[in-house]
PDB file of C-alpha atoms in Angstrom:
ATOM      1  CA  UNK A   1     -72.354  59.496 -90.380  1.00 48.00           C
ATOM      2  CA  UNK A   2     -69.137  59.080 -92.348  1.00 56.00           C
ATOM      3  CA  UNK A   3     -66.644  56.343 -92.953  1.00 65.00           C
ATOM      4  CA  UNK A   4     -63.231  57.365 -91.621  1.00 71.00           C
ATOM      5  CA  UNK A   5     -60.354  56.450 -93.933  1.00 65.00           C
ATOM      6  CA  UNK A   6     -57.017  58.068 -94.825  1.00 75.00           C
ATOM      7  CA  UNK A   7     -57.434  60.833 -97.387  1.00 71.00           C
ATOM      8  CA  UNK A   8     -54.579  59.313 -99.435  1.00 76.00           C
ATOM      9  CA  UNK A   9     -56.311  55.911 -99.773  1.00 74.00           C
ATOM     10  CA  UNK A  10     -57.594  55.462-103.373  1.00 77.00           C
ATOM     11  CA  UNK A  11     -61.041  54.565-102.010  1.00 67.00           C
ATOM     12  CA  UNK A  12     -61.364  58.089-100.550  1.00 65.00           C
ATOM     13  CA  UNK A  13     -61.529  59.822-103.938  1.00 71.00           C
ATOM     14  CA  UNK A  14     -63.543  57.022-105.543  1.00 69.00           C
ATOM     15  CA  UNK A  15     -66.236  57.152-102.866  1.00 59.00           C
ATOM     16  CA  UNK A  16     -66.257  60.945-102.698  1.00 64.00           C
ATOM     17  CA  UNK A  17     -67.070  61.029-106.421  1.00 65.00           C
ATOM     18  CA  UNK A  18     -70.028  58.721-105.682  1.00 57.00           C
ATOM     19  CA  UNK A  19     -71.281  61.175-103.022  1.00 49.00           C
ATOM     20  CA  UNK A  20     -70.486  58.651-100.295  1.00 57.00           C
ATOM     21  CA  UNK A  21     -69.821  60.394 -96.978  1.00 53.00           C
ATOM     22  CA  UNK A  22     -66.160  59.760 -96.143  1.00 58.00           C
ATOM     23  CA  UNK A  23     -64.049  61.682 -93.652  1.00 52.00           C
ATOM     24  CA  UNK A  24     -60.296  61.763 -93.221  1.00 51.00           C
ATOM     25  CA  UNK A  25     -58.842  60.910 -89.815  1.00 55.00           C
ATOM     26  CA  UNK A  26     -57.630  64.406 -88.945  1.00 49.00           C
ATOM     27  CA  UNK A  27     -61.139  65.831 -89.213  1.00 49.00           C
ATOM     28  CA  UNK A  28     -62.658  62.878 -87.354  1.00 47.00           C
ATOM     29  CA  UNK A  29     -60.264  63.324 -84.450  1.00 49.00           C
ATOM     30  CA  UNK A  30     -61.624  66.835 -83.908  1.00 43.00           C
ATOM     31  CA  UNK A  31     -65.075  65.399 -83.192  1.00 46.00           C
ATOM     32  CA  UNK A  32     -66.055  63.990 -79.813  1.00 50.00           C
ATOM     33  CA  UNK A  33     -67.394  60.700 -81.198  1.00 60.00           C
ATOM     34  CA  UNK A  34     -65.952  57.230 -80.761  1.00 75.00           C
ATOM     35  CA  UNK A  35     -66.237  55.509 -84.161  1.00 88.00           C
ATOM     36  CA  UNK A  36     -66.784  51.800 -84.542  1.00 92.00           C
ATOM     37  CA  UNK A  37     -63.409  50.205 -85.215  1.00 95.00           C
ATOM     38  CA  UNK A  38     -63.480  47.650 -88.040  1.00 97.00           C
ATOM     39  CA  UNK A  39     -60.422  45.537 -88.886  1.00 98.00           C
ATOM     40  CA  UNK A  40     -60.233  44.236 -92.477  1.00 98.00           C
ATOM     41  CA  UNK A  41     -57.896  41.351 -93.291  1.00 97.00           C
ATOM     42  CA  UNK A  42     -57.623  41.762 -97.056  1.00 96.00           C
ATOM     43  CA  UNK A  43     -56.501  38.480 -98.625  1.00 95.00           C
ATOM     44  CA  UNK A  44     -57.611  39.362-102.158  1.00 93.00           C
ATOM     45  CA  UNK A  45     -54.839  39.989-104.709  1.00 90.00           C
ATOM     46  CA  UNK A  46     -56.593  43.118-106.000  1.00 89.00           C
ATOM     47  CA  UNK A  47     -56.245  45.004-102.723  1.00 93.00           C
ATOM     48  CA  UNK A  48     -57.397  48.446-103.849  1.00 93.00           C
ATOM     49  CA  UNK A  49     -60.509  47.109-105.578  1.00 94.00           C
ATOM     50  CA  UNK A  50     -61.526  45.147-102.479  1.00 95.00           C
ATOM     51  CA  UNK A  51     -60.774  48.075-100.156  1.00 95.00           C
ATOM     52  CA  UNK A  52     -63.114  50.279-102.165  1.00 93.00           C
ATOM     53  CA  UNK A  53     -65.888  47.678-102.390  1.00 95.00           C
ATOM     54  CA  UNK A  54     -65.941  47.064 -98.642  1.00 95.00           C
ATOM     55  CA  UNK A  55     -65.544  50.744 -97.767  1.00 93.00           C
ATOM     56  CA  UNK A  56     -68.557  51.550 -99.939  1.00 92.00           C
ATOM     57  CA  UNK A  57     -70.757  49.096 -98.018  1.00 94.00           C
ATOM     58  CA  UNK A  58     -69.496  50.147 -94.587  1.00 93.00           C
ATOM     59  CA  UNK A  59     -70.193  53.798 -95.391  1.00 88.00           C
ATOM     60  CA  UNK A  60     -73.903  53.126 -95.964  1.00 80.00           C
ATOM     61  CA  UNK A  61     -74.823  53.542 -92.304  1.00 78.00           C
ATOM     62  CA  UNK A  62     -75.691  56.334 -89.858  1.00 77.00           C
ATOM     63  CA  UNK A  63     -72.824  55.085 -87.693  1.00 80.00           C
ATOM     64  CA  UNK A  64     -69.311  56.499 -87.772  1.00 86.00           C
ATOM     65  CA  UNK A  65     -66.928  53.723 -88.850  1.00 91.00           C
ATOM     66  CA  UNK A  66     -63.127  53.681 -88.896  1.00 93.00           C
ATOM     67  CA  UNK A  67     -61.332  50.912 -90.769  1.00 94.00           C
ATOM     68  CA  UNK A  68     -57.893  49.420 -90.190  1.00 96.00           C
ATOM     69  CA  UNK A  69     -56.412  47.412 -93.063  1.00 97.00           C
ATOM     70  CA  UNK A  70     -54.514  44.244 -92.205  1.00 96.00           C
ATOM     71  CA  UNK A  71     -52.136  42.138 -94.286  1.00 94.00           C
ATOM     72  CA  UNK A  72     -50.463  38.807 -93.641  1.00 94.00           C
ATOM     73  CA  UNK A  73     -46.780  38.963 -92.768  1.00 91.00           C
ATOM     74  CA  UNK A  74     -46.151  35.474 -94.175  1.00 88.00           C
ATOM     75  CA  UNK A  75     -47.289  36.253 -97.730  1.00 82.00           C
ATOM     76  CA  UNK A  76     -46.188  39.097 -99.991  1.00 77.00           C
ATOM     77  CA  UNK A  77     -48.704  40.468-102.454  1.00 79.00           C
ATOM     78  CA  UNK A  78     -47.594  40.768-106.075  1.00 72.00           C
ATOM     79  CA  UNK A  79     -50.610  42.703-107.399  1.00 77.00           C
ATOM     80  CA  UNK A  80     -50.370  45.811-105.223  1.00 82.00           C
ATOM     81  CA  UNK A  81     -47.417  48.150-104.887  1.00 88.00           C
ATOM     82  CA  UNK A  82     -45.189  47.845-101.797  1.00 88.00           C
ATOM     83  CA  UNK A  83     -45.658  51.589-101.277  1.00 91.00           C
ATOM     84  CA  UNK A  84     -49.431  51.174-100.954  1.00 91.00           C
ATOM     85  CA  UNK A  85     -49.084  48.247 -98.554  1.00 85.00           C
ATOM     86  CA  UNK A  86     -46.558  50.099 -96.401  1.00 91.00           C
ATOM     87  CA  UNK A  87     -48.676  53.260 -96.289  1.00 91.00           C
ATOM     88  CA  UNK A  88     -52.051  51.750 -95.457  1.00 92.00           C
ATOM     89  CA  UNK A  89     -51.661  48.222 -94.078  1.00 94.00           C
ATOM     90  CA  UNK A  90     -50.608  46.844 -90.714  1.00 96.00           C
ATOM     91  CA  UNK A  91     -49.446  43.375 -89.732  1.00 96.00           C
ATOM     92  CA  UNK A  92     -51.021  41.236 -87.044  1.00 96.00           C
ATOM     93  CA  UNK A  93     -48.130  41.903 -84.670  1.00 96.00           C
ATOM     94  CA  UNK A  94     -49.003  45.601 -84.831  1.00 97.00           C
ATOM     95  CA  UNK A  95     -52.675  45.144 -83.856  1.00 96.00           C
ATOM     96  CA  UNK A  96     -52.858  41.955 -81.796  1.00 96.00           C
ATOM     97  CA  UNK A  97     -52.879  43.868 -78.517  1.00 96.00           C
ATOM     98  CA  UNK A  98     -55.822  46.017 -79.641  1.00 96.00           C
ATOM     99  CA  UNK A  99     -59.558  45.290 -79.610  1.00 95.00           C
ATOM    100  CA  UNK A 100     -61.985  45.901 -82.453  1.00 96.00           C
ATOM    101  CA  UNK A 101     -65.750  46.215 -82.691  1.00 95.00           C
ATOM    102  CA  UNK A 102     -65.888  44.192 -85.895  1.00 96.00           C
ATOM    103  CA  UNK A 103     -63.681  42.426 -88.409  1.00 98.00           C
ATOM    104  CA  UNK A 104     -63.937  41.286 -92.029  1.00 98.00           C
ATOM    105  CA  UNK A 105     -61.805  38.433 -93.385  1.00 98.00           C
ATOM    106  CA  UNK A 106     -61.979  38.471 -97.173  1.00 97.00           C
ATOM    107  CA  UNK A 107     -61.795  35.661 -99.677  1.00 92.00           C
ATOM    108  CA  UNK A 108     -58.782  34.636-101.743  1.00 92.00           C
ATOM    109  CA  UNK A 109     -58.558  32.757-105.079  1.00 89.00           C
ATOM    110  CA  UNK A 110     -56.925  29.658-103.565  1.00 91.00           C
ATOM    111  CA  UNK A 111     -59.794  27.166-103.266  1.00 88.00           C
ATOM    112  CA  UNK A 112     -57.732  24.488-105.008  1.00 88.00           C
ATOM    113  CA  UNK A 113     -55.203  24.420-102.154  1.00 91.00           C
ATOM    114  CA  UNK A 114     -55.658  22.335 -99.032  1.00 93.00           C
ATOM    115  CA  UNK A 115     -55.688  24.608 -96.006  1.00 95.00           C
ATOM    116  CA  UNK A 116     -52.294  23.511 -94.590  1.00 93.00           C
ATOM    117  CA  UNK A 117     -50.739  24.198 -98.024  1.00 95.00           C
ATOM    118  CA  UNK A 118     -51.670  27.891 -97.874  1.00 95.00           C
ATOM    119  CA  UNK A 119     -48.446  29.695 -96.970  1.00 92.00           C
ATOM    120  CA  UNK A 120     -50.152  31.964 -94.436  1.00 95.00           C
ATOM    121  CA  UNK A 121     -52.458  29.303 -92.930  1.00 96.00           C
ATOM    122  CA  UNK A 122     -50.787  29.256 -89.498  1.00 96.00           C
ATOM    123  CA  UNK A 123     -50.925  33.042 -89.311  1.00 97.00           C
ATOM    124  CA  UNK A 124     -54.574  33.054 -90.394  1.00 97.00           C
ATOM    125  CA  UNK A 125     -55.405  30.506 -87.679  1.00 97.00           C
ATOM    126  CA  UNK A 126     -53.729  32.757 -85.120  1.00 97.00           C
ATOM    127  CA  UNK A 127     -55.793  35.708 -86.361  1.00 97.00           C
ATOM    128  CA  UNK A 128     -59.054  33.727 -86.294  1.00 97.00           C
ATOM    129  CA  UNK A 129     -58.257  32.588 -82.761  1.00 97.00           C
ATOM    130  CA  UNK A 130     -57.623  36.226 -81.816  1.00 97.00           C
ATOM    131  CA  UNK A 131     -61.143  37.186 -82.999  1.00 97.00           C
ATOM    132  CA  UNK A 132     -62.748  34.982 -80.336  1.00 94.00           C
ATOM    133  CA  UNK A 133     -61.576  37.263 -77.537  1.00 94.00           C
ATOM    134  CA  UNK A 134     -60.789  40.597 -79.160  1.00 96.00           C
ATOM    135  CA  UNK A 135     -63.460  41.221 -81.814  1.00 96.00           C
ATOM    136  CA  UNK A 136     -67.169  41.485 -81.155  1.00 94.00           C
ATOM    137  CA  UNK A 137     -68.344  40.150 -84.516  1.00 96.00           C
ATOM    138  CA  UNK A 138     -66.416  38.835 -87.533  1.00 98.00           C
ATOM    139  CA  UNK A 139     -67.661  38.437 -91.109  1.00 98.00           C
ATOM    140  CA  UNK A 140     -65.837  35.812 -93.187  1.00 98.00           C
ATOM    141  CA  UNK A 141     -66.205  36.157 -96.977  1.00 97.00           C
ATOM    142  CA  UNK A 142     -66.088  33.400 -99.640  1.00 95.00           C
ATOM    143  CA  UNK A 143     -62.784  31.493 -99.178  1.00 96.00           C
ATOM    144  CA  UNK A 144     -62.427  33.283 -95.855  1.00 97.00           C
ATOM    145  CA  UNK A 145     -65.795  31.773 -94.906  1.00 97.00           C
ATOM    146  CA  UNK A 146     -64.735  28.286 -96.022  1.00 97.00           C
ATOM    147  CA  UNK A 147     -61.528  28.626 -94.010  1.00 97.00           C
ATOM    148  CA  UNK A 148     -63.352  30.026 -90.983  1.00 97.00           C
ATOM    149  CA  UNK A 149     -65.931  27.236 -90.963  1.00 98.00           C
ATOM    150  CA  UNK A 150     -63.150  24.674 -91.136  1.00 97.00           C
ATOM    151  CA  UNK A 151     -61.067  26.314 -88.419  1.00 97.00           C
ATOM    152  CA  UNK A 152     -63.866  27.061 -85.962  1.00 97.00           C
ATOM    153  CA  UNK A 153     -66.157  24.060 -86.551  1.00 97.00           C
ATOM    154  CA  UNK A 154     -64.284  21.501 -88.640  1.00 96.00           C
ATOM    155  CA  UNK A 155     -66.610  21.894 -91.662  1.00 97.00           C
ATOM    156  CA  UNK A 156     -64.731  20.493 -94.691  1.00 95.00           C
ATOM    157  CA  UNK A 157     -64.809  22.147 -98.081  1.00 94.00           C
ATOM    158  CA  UNK A 158     -65.832  20.243-101.190  1.00 95.00           C
ATOM    159  CA  UNK A 159     -64.091  20.757-104.528  1.00 94.00           C
ATOM    160  CA  UNK A 160     -66.563  21.500-107.328  1.00 94.00           C
ATOM    161  CA  UNK A 161     -66.441  19.946-110.813  1.00 93.00           C
ATOM    162  CA  UNK A 162     -66.812  23.424-112.321  1.00 93.00           C
ATOM    163  CA  UNK A 163     -66.636  26.952-111.001  1.00 95.00           C
ATOM    164  CA  UNK A 164     -69.682  28.297-109.145  1.00 96.00           C
ATOM    165  CA  UNK A 165     -69.731  31.454-111.177  1.00 97.00           C
ATOM    166  CA  UNK A 166     -72.522  33.943-111.627  1.00 98.00           C
ATOM    167  CA  UNK A 167     -75.453  35.539-109.840  1.00 98.00           C
ATOM    168  CA  UNK A 168     -77.781  33.118-108.082  1.00 98.00           C
ATOM    169  CA  UNK A 169     -81.186  33.289-106.451  1.00 98.00           C
ATOM    170  CA  UNK A 170     -81.266  32.728-102.688  1.00 98.00           C
ATOM    171  CA  UNK A 171     -84.078  32.407-100.180  1.00 98.00           C
ATOM    172  CA  UNK A 172     -84.078  33.576 -96.583  1.00 98.00           C
ATOM    173  CA  UNK A 173     -84.479  30.597 -94.234  1.00 97.00           C
ATOM    174  CA  UNK A 174     -84.536  32.425 -90.886  1.00 96.00           C
ATOM    175  CA  UNK A 175     -86.369  35.714 -91.499  1.00 95.00           C
ATOM    176  CA  UNK A 176     -86.451  36.565 -87.779  1.00 92.00           C
ATOM    177  CA  UNK A 177     -82.659  36.833 -87.620  1.00 95.00           C
ATOM    178  CA  UNK A 178     -81.531  40.497 -87.411  1.00 93.00           C
ATOM    179  CA  UNK A 179     -78.841  39.940 -90.046  1.00 95.00           C
ATOM    180  CA  UNK A 180     -81.500  39.482 -92.742  1.00 96.00           C
ATOM    181  CA  UNK A 181     -83.939  42.078 -91.447  1.00 95.00           C
ATOM    182  CA  UNK A 182     -85.579  43.820 -94.410  1.00 95.00           C
ATOM    183  CA  UNK A 183     -84.401  41.191 -96.914  1.00 97.00           C
ATOM    184  CA  UNK A 184     -86.806  40.077 -99.600  1.00 97.00           C
ATOM    185  CA  UNK A 185     -87.813  36.431 -99.262  1.00 97.00           C
ATOM    186  CA  UNK A 186     -85.807  35.818-102.441  1.00 98.00           C
ATOM    187  CA  UNK A 187     -82.673  37.813-103.280  1.00 98.00           C
ATOM    188  CA  UNK A 188     -79.637  37.593-105.558  1.00 98.00           C
ATOM    189  CA  UNK A 189     -75.934  37.352-104.748  1.00 98.00           C
ATOM    190  CA  UNK A 190     -72.790  36.734-106.832  1.00 98.00           C
ATOM    191  CA  UNK A 191     -70.535  33.694-106.420  1.00 97.00           C
ATOM    192  CA  UNK A 192     -67.084  33.050-107.842  1.00 96.00           C
ATOM    193  CA  UNK A 193     -65.445  29.940-106.389  1.00 95.00           C
ATOM    194  CA  UNK A 194     -64.204  26.429-107.098  1.00 94.00           C
ATOM    195  CA  UNK A 195     -65.214  24.979-103.737  1.00 95.00           C
ATOM    196  CA  UNK A 196     -68.334  24.504-101.651  1.00 94.00           C
ATOM    197  CA  UNK A 197     -69.287  23.038 -98.298  1.00 94.00           C
ATOM    198  CA  UNK A 198     -70.266  19.674 -96.905  1.00 93.00           C
ATOM    199  CA  UNK A 199     -73.951  20.338 -96.169  1.00 92.00           C
ATOM    200  CA  UNK A 200     -74.301  17.264 -93.941  1.00 95.00           C
ATOM    201  CA  UNK A 201     -71.484  18.570 -91.754  1.00 96.00           C
ATOM    202  CA  UNK A 202     -73.228  21.938 -91.467  1.00 97.00           C
ATOM    203  CA  UNK A 203     -76.527  20.327 -90.468  1.00 95.00           C
ATOM    204  CA  UNK A 204     -74.704  18.246 -87.856  1.00 97.00           C
ATOM    205  CA  UNK A 205     -73.070  21.321 -86.274  1.00 96.00           C
ATOM    206  CA  UNK A 206     -75.292  22.619 -83.444  1.00 95.00           C
ATOM    207  CA  UNK A 207     -73.471  25.963 -83.257  1.00 95.00           C
ATOM    208  CA  UNK A 208     -74.356  27.033 -86.819  1.00 96.00           C
ATOM    209  CA  UNK A 209     -77.540  28.490 -88.272  1.00 96.00           C
ATOM    210  CA  UNK A 210     -78.191  28.741 -92.018  1.00 97.00           C
ATOM    211  CA  UNK A 211     -79.850  32.116 -92.653  1.00 97.00           C
ATOM    212  CA  UNK A 212     -80.024  32.036 -96.455  1.00 98.00           C
ATOM    213  CA  UNK A 213     -79.325  29.470 -99.159  1.00 97.00           C
ATOM    214  CA  UNK A 214     -79.636  28.715-102.857  1.00 97.00           C
ATOM    215  CA  UNK A 215     -80.854  25.555-104.577  1.00 96.00           C
ATOM    216  CA  UNK A 216     -77.871  25.849-106.913  1.00 96.00           C
ATOM    217  CA  UNK A 217     -75.142  27.630-104.931  1.00 96.00           C
ATOM    218  CA  UNK A 218     -75.951  26.042-101.564  1.00 96.00           C
ATOM    219  CA  UNK A 219     -75.752  27.769 -98.143  1.00 96.00           C
ATOM    220  CA  UNK A 220     -74.872  31.414 -98.597  1.00 97.00           C
ATOM    221  CA  UNK A 221     -75.230  33.042 -95.165  1.00 98.00           C
ATOM    222  CA  UNK A 222     -74.480  31.286 -91.875  1.00 98.00           C
ATOM    223  CA  UNK A 223     -74.046  32.521 -88.331  1.00 96.00           C
ATOM    224  CA  UNK A 224     -73.567  31.401 -84.776  1.00 95.00           C
ATOM    225  CA  UNK A 225     -76.426  32.220 -82.407  1.00 90.00           C
ATOM    226  CA  UNK A 226     -74.444  35.063 -80.871  1.00 90.00           C
ATOM    227  CA  UNK A 227     -73.415  36.533 -84.229  1.00 93.00           C
ATOM    228  CA  UNK A 228     -69.806  36.589 -83.090  1.00 94.00           C
ATOM    229  CA  UNK A 229     -68.922  34.541 -86.190  1.00 97.00           C
ATOM    230  CA  UNK A 230     -70.717  35.158 -89.514  1.00 98.00           C
ATOM    231  CA  UNK A 231     -69.962  33.370 -92.778  1.00 98.00           C
ATOM    232  CA  UNK A 232     -70.880  34.686 -96.242  1.00 98.00           C
ATOM    233  CA  UNK A 233     -70.312  32.103 -99.000  1.00 95.00           C
ATOM    234  CA  UNK A 234     -70.374  34.574-101.839  1.00 94.00           C
ATOM    235  CA  UNK A 235     -69.472  38.133-102.806  1.00 96.00           C
ATOM    236  CA  UNK A 236     -72.246  40.629-102.017  1.00 96.00           C
ATOM    237  CA  UNK A 237     -69.525  43.301-101.986  1.00 96.00           C
ATOM    238  CA  UNK A 238     -68.780  42.838-105.704  1.00 97.00           C
ATOM    239  CA  UNK A 239     -69.247  45.766-108.071  1.00 95.00           C
ATOM    240  CA  UNK A 240     -71.401  45.544-111.168  1.00 97.00           C
ATOM    241  CA  UNK A 241     -68.448  44.666-113.412  1.00 97.00           C
ATOM    242  CA  UNK A 242     -66.356  42.432-111.120  1.00 97.00           C
ATOM    243  CA  UNK A 243     -67.646  39.164-112.573  1.00 98.00           C
ATOM    244  CA  UNK A 244     -67.281  40.653-116.053  1.00 98.00           C
ATOM    245  CA  UNK A 245     -63.609  41.427-115.385  1.00 96.00           C
ATOM    246  CA  UNK A 246     -62.994  37.933-113.972  1.00 96.00           C
ATOM    247  CA  UNK A 247     -64.668  36.279-116.954  1.00 97.00           C
ATOM    248  CA  UNK A 248     -62.772  38.294-119.575  1.00 97.00           C
ATOM    249  CA  UNK A 249     -59.490  37.797-117.678  1.00 95.00           C
ATOM    250  CA  UNK A 250     -59.891  34.013-117.726  1.00 95.00           C
ATOM    251  CA  UNK A 251     -60.982  33.957-121.377  1.00 96.00           C
ATOM    252  CA  UNK A 252     -57.917  36.005-122.337  1.00 96.00           C
ATOM    253  CA  UNK A 253     -55.690  33.625-120.359  1.00 94.00           C
ATOM    254  CA  UNK A 254     -57.205  30.571-122.049  1.00 94.00           C
ATOM    255  CA  UNK A 255     -58.535  29.165-118.778  1.00 91.00           C
ATOM    256  CA  UNK A 256     -61.633  26.943-118.705  1.00 90.00           C
ATOM    257  CA  UNK A 257     -64.503  29.226-117.721  1.00 94.00           C
ATOM    258  CA  UNK A 258     -68.196  29.362-118.548  1.00 96.00           C
ATOM    259  CA  UNK A 259     -70.254  32.514-118.974  1.00 97.00           C
ATOM    260  CA  UNK A 260     -71.348  33.684-115.502  1.00 98.00           C
ATOM    261  CA  UNK A 261     -74.898  32.505-114.828  1.00 97.00           C
ATOM    262  CA  UNK A 262     -77.770  35.005-114.715  1.00 97.00           C
ATOM    263  CA  UNK A 263     -75.428  37.926-115.287  1.00 98.00           C
ATOM    264  CA  UNK A 264     -75.401  39.088-118.900  1.00 98.00           C
ATOM    265  CA  UNK A 265     -78.776  39.604-120.612  1.00 97.00           C
ATOM    266  CA  UNK A 266     -79.411  36.502-122.747  1.00 96.00           C
ATOM    267  CA  UNK A 267     -75.960  35.230-121.658  1.00 97.00           C
ATOM    268  CA  UNK A 268     -74.361  37.637-124.130  1.00 97.00           C
ATOM    269  CA  UNK A 269     -70.991  38.935-122.791  1.00 97.00           C
ATOM    270  CA  UNK A 270     -71.143  41.856-125.220  1.00 96.00           C
ATOM    271  CA  UNK A 271     -74.151  43.254-123.351  1.00 97.00           C
ATOM    272  CA  UNK A 272     -74.117  45.281-120.153  1.00 98.00           C
ATOM    273  CA  UNK A 273     -74.514  42.971-117.117  1.00 97.00           C
ATOM    274  CA  UNK A 274     -77.444  43.246-114.729  1.00 95.00           C
ATOM    275  CA  UNK A 275     -76.627  44.642-111.279  1.00 97.00           C
ATOM    276  CA  UNK A 276     -79.306  43.098-109.053  1.00 96.00           C
ATOM    277  CA  UNK A 277     -77.590  42.340-105.751  1.00 97.00           C
ATOM    278  CA  UNK A 278     -76.533  45.864-104.720  1.00 96.00           C
ATOM    279  CA  UNK A 279     -79.426  46.643-102.332  1.00 96.00           C
ATOM    280  CA  UNK A 280     -79.082  43.411-100.365  1.00 97.00           C
ATOM    281  CA  UNK A 281     -75.320  43.829-100.168  1.00 97.00           C
ATOM    282  CA  UNK A 282     -75.782  47.231 -98.554  1.00 95.00           C
ATOM    283  CA  UNK A 283     -78.500  45.886 -96.259  1.00 96.00           C
ATOM    284  CA  UNK A 284     -76.398  42.957 -95.061  1.00 97.00           C
ATOM    285  CA  UNK A 285     -73.571  45.220 -93.891  1.00 96.00           C
ATOM    286  CA  UNK A 286     -75.932  47.822 -92.424  1.00 94.00           C
ATOM    287  CA  UNK A 287     -77.666  45.112 -90.384  1.00 94.00           C
ATOM    288  CA  UNK A 288     -74.315  43.714 -89.279  1.00 96.00           C
ATOM    289  CA  UNK A 289     -73.043  47.082 -88.099  1.00 94.00           C
ATOM    290  CA  UNK A 290     -76.302  47.974 -86.369  1.00 90.00           C
ATOM    291  CA  UNK A 291     -77.285  44.701 -84.693  1.00 90.00           C
ATOM    292  CA  UNK A 292     -74.005  42.841 -84.164  1.00 92.00           C
ATOM    293  CA  UNK A 293     -71.320  45.511 -83.944  1.00 92.00           C
ATOM    294  CA  UNK A 294     -72.925  48.684 -82.596  1.00 84.00           C
ATOM    295  CA  UNK A 295     -75.805  47.591 -80.359  1.00 69.00           C
ATOM    296  CA  UNK A 296     -73.962  44.714 -78.711  1.00 54.00           C
ATOM    297  CA  UNK A 297     -70.578  46.397 -78.369  1.00 46.00           C
ATOM    298  CA  UNK A 298     -69.721  48.225 -75.131  1.00 41.00           C
ATOM    299  CA  UNK A 299     -68.650  51.827 -75.597  1.00 35.00           C
ATOM    300  CA  UNK A 300     -65.390  51.038 -73.816  1.00 38.00           C
ATOM    301  CA  UNK A 301     -63.865  47.950 -75.431  1.00 36.00           C
ATOM    302  CA  UNK A 302     -61.998  47.184 -72.216  1.00 40.00           C
ATOM    303  CA  UNK A 303     -65.349  46.071 -70.834  1.00 44.00           C
ATOM    304  CA  UNK A 304     -65.060  42.905 -72.957  1.00 41.00           C
ATOM    305  CA  UNK A 305     -62.935  41.399 -70.230  1.00 39.00           C
ATOM    306  CA  UNK A 306     -65.561  42.160 -67.611  1.00 44.00           C
ATOM    307  CA  UNK A 307     -68.294  40.653 -69.762  1.00 42.00           C
ATOM    308  CA  UNK A 308     -66.383  37.365 -70.020  1.00 40.00           C
ATOM    309  CA  UNK A 309     -66.223  36.958 -66.225  1.00 38.00           C
TER     310      UNK A 309
END
């Protein structure tokens, strides 16, 4: 089944060229199928790149999925045109009276800031509070995961002496959990961040389960028992060349950055990087849609109120 996105969104043409099944809204509305409604709060500065990456993963499912793009009203993006934001993004005020099957809160390159110093922190807290009652399952990515763990469970972040940057080996710690169904015992995932988590605080939190972790990068995939809140400390949505672009950008800007680990053959940036996390990235989102969004979501979202009583 297709992913439903506006035909004018840049991701539509990009995914169509990859033979990904996408459908514009007008055609979808002619079909008698209720798609899964996924809200994406895109905090990344490169909005169009992130839209396409997430759309690609959400389209790899037999389920019909319709995305709604959300922006913060308290922070203006400087990397994406105002015309694009106006055409494709909504603010929280425009959606806060709606319900969604699932939500994704992306990362943002602001790990060096304390949470209260983030200019949209209060708005983000309001949105995360909204997910408790109005979204069936929410995935938090990278900085979004750090922020979500702090907001929901008080887990503090830890500033790292150097950037966690590269592709790292992870092991599945709870293979019976549906979110990692079909995962290899060991899999790879990219990381690009200046902050980590207080592992002792995670272990002391009875609501959290660590599903996958790395000896080097630490906990990578965490969830509550219900799966209502899921935290991904990494970037399984990244394209093959995303880390390459970040590395070359920082080198050109004269910023301190090391070659991304386990990425270029023989650590040679002139060589084509290895893309070895794609399959597990697709599988993670397919499992999420199937087991935590589709199977556990009532057909009529108004039934959420009845389920809470």
